[in-house]
PDB file of C-alpha atoms in Angstrom:
ATOM      1  CA  MET A   1     169.120 -66.010 147.300  1.00 34.00           C
ATOM      2  CA  LYS A   2     168.567 -67.789 143.871  1.00 41.00           C
ATOM      3  CA  PHE A   3     165.746 -70.009 142.655  1.00 39.00           C
ATOM      4  CA  SER A   4     167.079 -73.427 143.155  1.00 44.00           C
ATOM      5  CA  PRO A   5     164.953 -76.423 142.240  1.00 48.00           C
ATOM      6  CA  SER A   6     167.310 -78.857 143.944  1.00 50.00           C
ATOM      7  CA  ALA A   7     166.761 -82.569 143.789  1.00 47.00           C
ATOM      8  CA  TRP A   8     166.483 -82.686 147.737  1.00 48.00           C
ATOM      9  CA  CYS A   9     163.746 -80.032 147.846  1.00 57.00           C
ATOM     10  CA  ILE A  10     161.638 -81.749 145.233  1.00 55.00           C
ATOM     11  CA  LEU A  11     162.298 -85.001 146.809  1.00 54.00           C
ATOM     12  CA  ALA A  12     161.326 -83.828 150.167  1.00 57.00           C
ATOM     13  CA  ALA A  13     158.084 -82.202 148.721  1.00 61.00           C
ATOM     14  CA  GLY A  14     157.153 -85.329 146.894  1.00 58.00           C
ATOM     15  CA  ILE A  15     157.571 -87.467 150.029  1.00 57.00           C
ATOM     16  CA  CYS A  16     155.390 -85.014 151.901  1.00 62.00           C
ATOM     17  CA  ILE A  17     152.817 -85.421 149.227  1.00 62.00           C
ATOM     18  CA  LEU A  18     153.048 -89.332 149.308  1.00 56.00           C
ATOM     19  CA  SER A  19     152.596 -89.053 153.195  1.00 54.00           C
ATOM     20  CA  ILE A  20     149.280 -87.128 152.631  1.00 54.00           C
ATOM     21  CA  LEU A  21     148.034 -89.292 149.874  1.00 55.00           C
ATOM     22  CA  SER A  22     147.137 -92.960 150.279  1.00 48.00           C
ATOM     23  CA  GLY A  23     148.343 -95.488 147.757  1.00 50.00           C
ATOM     24  CA  PRO A  24     146.158 -98.070 146.118  1.00 49.00           C
ATOM     25  CA  SER A  25     144.894-101.006 148.223  1.00 47.00           C
ATOM     26  CA  GLU A  26     146.141-104.346 147.391  1.00 51.00           C
ATOM     27  CA  GLY A  27     144.776-105.577 144.092  1.00 48.00           C
ATOM     28  CA  GLN A  28     144.271-102.132 142.659  1.00 50.00           C
ATOM     29  CA  ALA A  29     146.017-100.868 139.590  1.00 53.00           C
ATOM     30  CA  ARG A  30     148.961 -98.574 140.121  1.00 55.00           C
ATOM     31  CA  SER A  31     147.751 -94.865 139.889  1.00 75.00           C
ATOM     32  CA  CYS A  32     149.501 -91.422 139.306  1.00 84.00           C
ATOM     33  CA  ILE A  33     148.719 -88.212 140.750  1.00 87.00           C
ATOM     34  CA  ALA A  34     147.930 -85.499 138.036  1.00 94.00           C
ATOM     35  CA  LEU A  35     149.595 -82.186 138.491  1.00 95.00           C
ATOM     36  CA  SER A  36     149.434 -79.069 136.543  1.00 97.00           C
ATOM     37  CA  SER A  37     152.155 -76.390 136.294  1.00 96.00           C
ATOM     38  CA  GLN A  38     152.696 -73.232 134.304  1.00 93.00           C
ATOM     39  CA  ASN A  39     154.307 -73.551 130.919  1.00 92.00           C
ATOM     40  CA  ASP A  40     157.667 -72.006 131.525  1.00 91.00           C
ATOM     41  CA  PRO A  41     161.084 -73.634 131.683  1.00 88.00           C
ATOM     42  CA  ALA A  42     161.293 -73.412 135.397  1.00 87.00           C
ATOM     43  CA  SER A  43     158.045 -75.397 135.942  1.00 91.00           C
ATOM     44  CA  MET A  44     159.028 -77.916 133.334  1.00 92.00           C
ATOM     45  CA  LYS A  45     162.377 -78.516 134.952  1.00 88.00           C
ATOM     46  CA  VAL A  46     160.769 -79.080 138.425  1.00 88.00           C
ATOM     47  CA  GLY A  47     158.002 -81.158 136.822  1.00 90.00           C
ATOM     48  CA  ALA A  48     160.687 -83.402 134.941  1.00 90.00           C
ATOM     49  CA  ALA A  49     162.434 -83.878 138.265  1.00 86.00           C
ATOM     50  CA  LEU A  50     159.114 -84.944 140.104  1.00 84.00           C
ATOM     51  CA  GLU A  51     158.125 -87.358 137.519  1.00 88.00           C
ATOM     52  CA  HIS A  52     161.678 -88.887 137.288  1.00 85.00           C
ATOM     53  CA  LEU A  53     162.355 -89.014 141.036  1.00 81.00           C
ATOM     54  CA  PHE A  54     159.097 -90.756 141.597  1.00 81.00           C
ATOM     55  CA  ALA A  55     158.613 -92.820 138.625  1.00 84.00           C
ATOM     56  CA  ASP A  56     158.680 -96.149 140.388  1.00 82.00           C
ATOM     57  CA  GLN A  57     156.621 -95.005 143.379  1.00 76.00           C
ATOM     58  CA  THR A  58     152.964 -95.494 144.155  1.00 74.00           C
ATOM     59  CA  PRO A  59     151.424 -93.027 143.515  1.00 74.00           C
ATOM     60  CA  CYS A  60     153.631 -91.464 140.702  1.00 84.00           C
ATOM     61  CA  PHE A  61     153.261 -87.997 139.230  1.00 86.00           C
ATOM     62  CA  VAL A  62     152.083 -86.940 135.787  1.00 93.00           C
ATOM     63  CA  VAL A  63     152.441 -83.372 135.099  1.00 95.00           C
ATOM     64  CA  SER A  64     150.721 -81.251 132.390  1.00 97.00           C
ATOM     65  CA  TYR A  65     151.723 -77.606 131.496  1.00 97.00           C
ATOM     66  CA  ASN A  66     149.319 -74.805 130.986  1.00 96.00           C
ATOM     67  CA  PRO A  67     149.152 -71.090 130.915  1.00 93.00           C
ATOM     68  CA  PRO A  68     149.263 -69.631 134.511  1.00 91.00           C
ATOM     69  CA  ALA A  69     145.626 -68.607 134.940  1.00 90.00           C
ATOM     70  CA  ARG A  70     144.551 -72.041 133.210  1.00 94.00           C
ATOM     71  CA  SER A  71     146.742 -74.079 135.484  1.00 95.00           C
ATOM     72  CA  ALA A  72     145.279 -72.656 138.519  1.00 94.00           C
ATOM     73  CA  GLN A  73     141.760 -73.083 137.304  1.00 96.00           C
ATOM     74  CA  LEU A  74     142.247 -76.615 136.533  1.00 97.00           C
ATOM     75  CA  LEU A  75     142.870 -77.386 140.286  1.00 96.00           C
ATOM     76  CA  LEU A  76     139.956 -75.046 141.184  1.00 96.00           C
ATOM     77  CA  ASP A  77     137.674 -77.097 139.014  1.00 96.00           C
ATOM     78  CA  GLY A  78     138.883 -80.264 140.212  1.00 94.00           C
ATOM     79  CA  GLU A  79     140.287 -81.402 136.938  1.00 96.00           C
ATOM     80  CA  VAL A  80     143.710 -82.203 138.288  1.00 96.00           C
ATOM     81  CA  ASP A  81     145.029 -83.304 141.870  1.00 93.00           C
ATOM     82  CA  GLY A  82     147.419 -80.667 142.331  1.00 94.00           C
ATOM     83  CA  GLU A  83     149.424 -77.631 141.079  1.00 95.00           C
ATOM     84  CA  PHE A  84     152.779 -75.947 141.457  1.00 92.00           C
ATOM     85  CA  LEU A  85     154.779 -73.684 141.664  1.00 89.00           C
ATOM     86  CA  ARG A  86     152.455 -71.135 143.607  1.00 92.00           C
ATOM     87  CA  LEU A  87     153.261 -68.943 146.582  1.00 90.00           C
ATOM     88  CA  ALA A  88     151.763 -69.426 150.010  1.00 91.00           C
ATOM     89  CA  ASP A  89     149.638 -66.366 149.698  1.00 90.00           C
ATOM     90  CA  PHE A  90     148.333 -67.064 146.220  1.00 91.00           C
ATOM     91  CA  ALA A  91     144.969 -65.452 146.328  1.00 89.00           C
ATOM     92  CA  PRO A  92     142.715 -67.763 144.362  1.00 92.00           C
ATOM     93  CA  TYR A  93     143.627 -70.457 146.790  1.00 94.00           C
ATOM     94  CA  GLN A  94     143.076 -68.915 150.122  1.00 93.00           C
ATOM     95  CA  GLN A  95     139.419 -69.526 150.381  1.00 91.00           C
ATOM     96  CA  ALA A  96     139.358 -72.519 147.971  1.00 94.00           C
ATOM     97  CA  ASP A  97     139.193 -76.204 148.769  1.00 93.00           C
ATOM     98  CA  VAL A  98     142.884 -76.865 148.473  1.00 95.00           C
ATOM     99  CA  VAL A  99     145.833 -77.439 150.813  1.00 92.00           C
ATOM    100  CA  MET A 100     149.399 -76.449 150.493  1.00 92.00           C
ATOM    101  CA  VAL A 101     152.126 -78.990 150.971  1.00 87.00           C
ATOM    102  CA  PRO A 102     154.508 -77.287 153.612  1.00 86.00           C
ATOM    103  CA  VAL A 103     157.689 -77.767 151.812  1.00 83.00           C
ATOM    104  CA  ALA A 104     159.062 -75.331 149.396  1.00 85.00           C
ATOM    105  CA  LEU A 105     160.078 -76.530 145.959  1.00 83.00           C
ATOM    106  CA  VAL A 106     161.908 -73.408 145.185  1.00 84.00           C
ATOM    107  CA  SER A 107     162.987 -70.247 146.944  1.00 84.00           C
ATOM    108  CA  GLY A 108     164.326 -67.268 145.133  1.00 84.00           C
ATOM    109  CA  GLU A 109     163.781 -63.696 143.751  1.00 91.00           C
ATOM    110  CA  GLY A 110     161.421 -61.808 141.468  1.00 94.00           C
ATOM    111  CA  VAL A 111     163.559 -59.553 139.254  1.00 96.00           C
ATOM    112  CA  LEU A 112     162.915 -56.322 137.413  1.00 97.00           C
ATOM    113  CA  VAL A 113     164.888 -56.298 134.007  1.00 97.00           C
ATOM    114  CA  SER A 114     165.432 -53.215 131.943  1.00 97.00           C
ATOM    115  CA  ARG A 115     168.145 -51.825 129.512  1.00 93.00           C
ATOM    116  CA  ASP A 116     168.306 -48.532 131.412  1.00 93.00           C
ATOM    117  CA  GLN A 117     170.726 -48.734 134.249  1.00 93.00           C
ATOM    118  CA  LYS A 118     168.823 -45.906 136.111  1.00 93.00           C
ATOM    119  CA  ILE A 119     165.709 -48.192 136.282  1.00 94.00           C
ATOM    120  CA  THR A 120     166.236 -50.175 139.535  1.00 93.00           C
ATOM    121  CA  SER A 121     162.709 -49.967 141.102  1.00 95.00           C
ATOM    122  CA  LEU A 122     159.175 -49.672 139.955  1.00 94.00           C
ATOM    123  CA  GLU A 123     159.393 -45.952 141.150  1.00 94.00           C
ATOM    124  CA  SER A 124     162.190 -45.138 138.693  1.00 95.00           C
ATOM    125  CA  LEU A 125     160.189 -46.431 135.740  1.00 94.00           C
ATOM    126  CA  GLY A 126     158.414 -43.244 135.099  1.00 92.00           C
ATOM    127  CA  HIS A 127     155.926 -43.800 132.428  1.00 91.00           C
ATOM    128  CA  SER A 128     157.774 -46.633 130.783  1.00 94.00           C
ATOM    129  CA  ALA A 129     156.034 -49.767 129.674  1.00 97.00           C
ATOM    130  CA  LEU A 130     156.310 -52.575 132.074  1.00 97.00           C
ATOM    131  CA  GLY A 131     155.524 -56.154 130.981  1.00 98.00           C
ATOM    132  CA  TYR A 132     154.444 -58.921 133.551  1.00 97.00           C
ATOM    133  CA  ARG A 133     153.145 -62.476 133.005  1.00 95.00           C
ATOM    134  CA  ARG A 134     149.250 -62.742 133.322  1.00 92.00           C
ATOM    135  CA  GLY A 135     148.279 -65.167 136.075  1.00 88.00           C
ATOM    136  CA  THR A 136     151.671 -64.863 137.875  1.00 89.00           C
ATOM    137  CA  ASP A 137     150.679 -63.657 141.335  1.00 87.00           C
ATOM    138  CA  TRP A 138     153.870 -62.133 142.725  1.00 90.00           C
ATOM    139  CA  SER A 139     154.348 -59.866 139.666  1.00 94.00           C
ATOM    140  CA  GLU A 140     150.653 -58.995 139.332  1.00 93.00           C
ATOM    141  CA  ASN A 141     150.581 -57.950 143.061  1.00 92.00           C
ATOM    142  CA  LEU A 142     153.888 -56.037 142.877  1.00 94.00           C
ATOM    143  CA  SER A 143     152.872 -54.045 139.924  1.00 95.00           C
ATOM    144  CA  LYS A 144     149.154 -53.441 140.548  1.00 93.00           C
ATOM    145  CA  PHE A 145     149.518 -50.028 141.173  1.00 93.00           C
ATOM    146  CA  TYR A 146     151.776 -49.044 138.326  1.00 95.00           C
ATOM    147  CA  PRO A 147     149.790 -47.250 135.709  1.00 93.00           C
ATOM    148  CA  ASN A 148     151.538 -48.414 132.574  1.00 96.00           C
ATOM    149  CA  ARG A 149     151.770 -52.133 132.772  1.00 97.00           C
ATOM    150  CA  ILE A 150     151.014 -54.707 130.118  1.00 97.00           C
ATOM    151  CA  ALA A 151     149.825 -58.273 130.942  1.00 96.00           C
ATOM    152  CA  VAL A 152     151.438 -60.740 128.636  1.00 96.00           C
ATOM    153  CA  PRO A 153     150.499 -64.487 128.386  1.00 92.00           C
ATOM    154  CA  SER A 154     154.057 -66.000 128.419  1.00 93.00           C
ATOM    155  CA  TYR A 155     157.619 -65.139 129.394  1.00 94.00           C
ATOM    156  CA  GLU A 156     158.699 -66.157 125.858  1.00 94.00           C
ATOM    157  CA  LEU A 157     156.370 -63.489 124.378  1.00 96.00           C
ATOM    158  CA  MET A 158     157.335 -60.824 126.951  1.00 97.00           C
ATOM    159  CA  VAL A 159     161.092 -61.305 126.244  1.00 97.00           C
ATOM    160  CA  GLU A 160     160.337 -60.867 122.386  1.00 97.00           C
ATOM    161  CA  MET A 161     158.312 -57.706 122.975  1.00 97.00           C
ATOM    162  CA  PHE A 162     161.040 -56.547 125.325  1.00 97.00           C
ATOM    163  CA  ASN A 163     163.757 -57.097 122.557  1.00 96.00           C
ATOM    164  CA  LYS A 164     161.491 -55.364 119.841  1.00 96.00           C
ATOM    165  CA  GLY A 165     161.080 -52.338 122.136  1.00 96.00           C
ATOM    166  CA  ARG A 166     157.424 -52.749 122.701  1.00 97.00           C
ATOM    167  CA  ILE A 167     158.155 -52.920 126.353  1.00 97.00           C
ATOM    168  CA  ASP A 168     160.762 -51.056 128.400  1.00 96.00           C
ATOM    169  CA  ALA A 169     161.113 -53.278 131.287  1.00 97.00           C
ATOM    170  CA  LEU A 170     159.666 -56.738 132.547  1.00 97.00           C
ATOM    171  CA  LEU A 171     159.077 -58.784 135.756  1.00 97.00           C
ATOM    172  CA  ILE A 172     160.494 -62.384 135.733  1.00 96.00           C
ATOM    173  CA  ASP A 173     161.652 -64.902 138.421  1.00 92.00           C
ATOM    174  CA  ASP A 174     165.274 -65.613 138.300  1.00 89.00           C
ATOM    175  CA  LEU A 175     165.164 -69.254 137.437  1.00 86.00           C
ATOM    176  CA  ASN A 176     163.187 -68.368 134.227  1.00 90.00           C
ATOM    177  CA  LEU A 177     165.448 -65.599 133.836  1.00 92.00           C
ATOM    178  CA  ARG A 178     168.340 -68.076 133.359  1.00 88.00           C
ATOM    179  CA  GLY A 179     166.440 -69.674 130.591  1.00 86.00           C
ATOM    180  CA  TYR A 180     166.169 -66.375 128.663  1.00 88.00           C
ATOM    181  CA  GLY A 181     169.633 -64.968 129.719  1.00 82.00           C
ATOM    182  CA  HIS A 182     171.102 -65.235 126.246  1.00 87.00           C
ATOM    183  CA  MET A 183     168.348 -63.072 124.800  1.00 92.00           C
ATOM    184  CA  LEU A 184     168.665 -60.428 127.624  1.00 93.00           C
ATOM    185  CA  SER A 185     172.315 -59.656 127.569  1.00 90.00           C
ATOM    186  CA  GLY A 186     173.344 -56.327 128.764  1.00 92.00           C
ATOM    187  CA  THR A 187     170.377 -55.671 130.813  1.00 95.00           C
ATOM    188  CA  THR A 188     170.034 -54.329 134.313  1.00 96.00           C
ATOM    189  CA  ARG A 189     168.621 -56.757 136.736  1.00 96.00           C
ATOM    190  CA  THR A 190     167.245 -55.693 139.901  1.00 96.00           C
ATOM    191  CA  PRO A 191     165.908 -58.216 142.614  1.00 96.00           C
ATOM    192  CA  LEU A 192     162.496 -56.821 144.065  1.00 96.00           C
ATOM    193  CA  LYS A 193     161.106 -59.684 146.036  1.00 92.00           C
ATOM    194  CA  GLU A 194     162.064 -62.967 147.747  1.00 90.00           C
ATOM    195  CA  THR A 195     159.654 -65.805 147.133  1.00 85.00           C
ATOM    196  CA  SER A 196     159.090 -69.473 147.661  1.00 87.00           C
ATOM    197  CA  ALA A 197     156.926 -71.774 145.693  1.00 89.00           C
ATOM    198  CA  TYR A 198     154.880 -74.647 146.698  1.00 91.00           C
ATOM    199  CA  ILE A 199     152.678 -77.586 145.609  1.00 90.00           C
ATOM    200  CA  TRP A 200     148.978 -77.118 146.238  1.00 94.00           C
ATOM    201  CA  LEU A 201     146.622 -80.281 146.473  1.00 92.00           C
ATOM    202  CA  ALA A 202     142.803 -80.635 146.101  1.00 93.00           C
ATOM    203  CA  ALA A 203     141.651 -80.771 149.657  1.00 87.00           C
ATOM    204  CA  ARG A 204     139.835 -84.105 149.081  1.00 80.00           C
ATOM    205  CA  HIS A 205     143.282 -85.632 149.414  1.00 67.00           C
ATOM    206  CA  LYS A 206     144.286 -84.207 152.924  1.00 63.00           C
ATOM    207  CA  ASP A 207     142.420 -86.832 155.067  1.00 51.00           C
ATOM    208  CA  LEU A 208     143.332 -89.870 153.131  1.00 43.00           C
TER     209      LEU A 208
END
């Protein structure tokens, strides 16, 4: 399975949001729903599609992009109306006043990337340095017991560190991997985890 932010998935999720939210009453100005997401190529692609598909709807969507941990905190602090792309079991949201839109925006795989053909699992890493993106729940959970892991603030920096030999392997989802594929030629790529990502909304919207 590959990450596929298809238009119909995004359309279905957007319609589901519109069914949860109430539009402005007659005479009120047109409003937009403020969403945050992570500042990576995959999130930007999905965000651009949401804004485009619902540009003429009420409400519409306005998306901002932030580092992963910051993006989640914006929703927890009530500074935005919602956030995407997050897993159904994203820990910070489990006890928070937020609600998940039950339509996956993307489904796919978390991938281990290495230049060593013998490295096809976390167990085969030995003492190699493993990079993961800070604030990305699936890779943080998958590697939490690995002793030599390095938290990196962005995929862009992680790929740069990998190419300079500062880390030996990295964890990345396959949609973002496509965006950096030209920089990771000749690597061994092993799918480790199937994932689906969703939109989460502030709970104040769920009964509107």
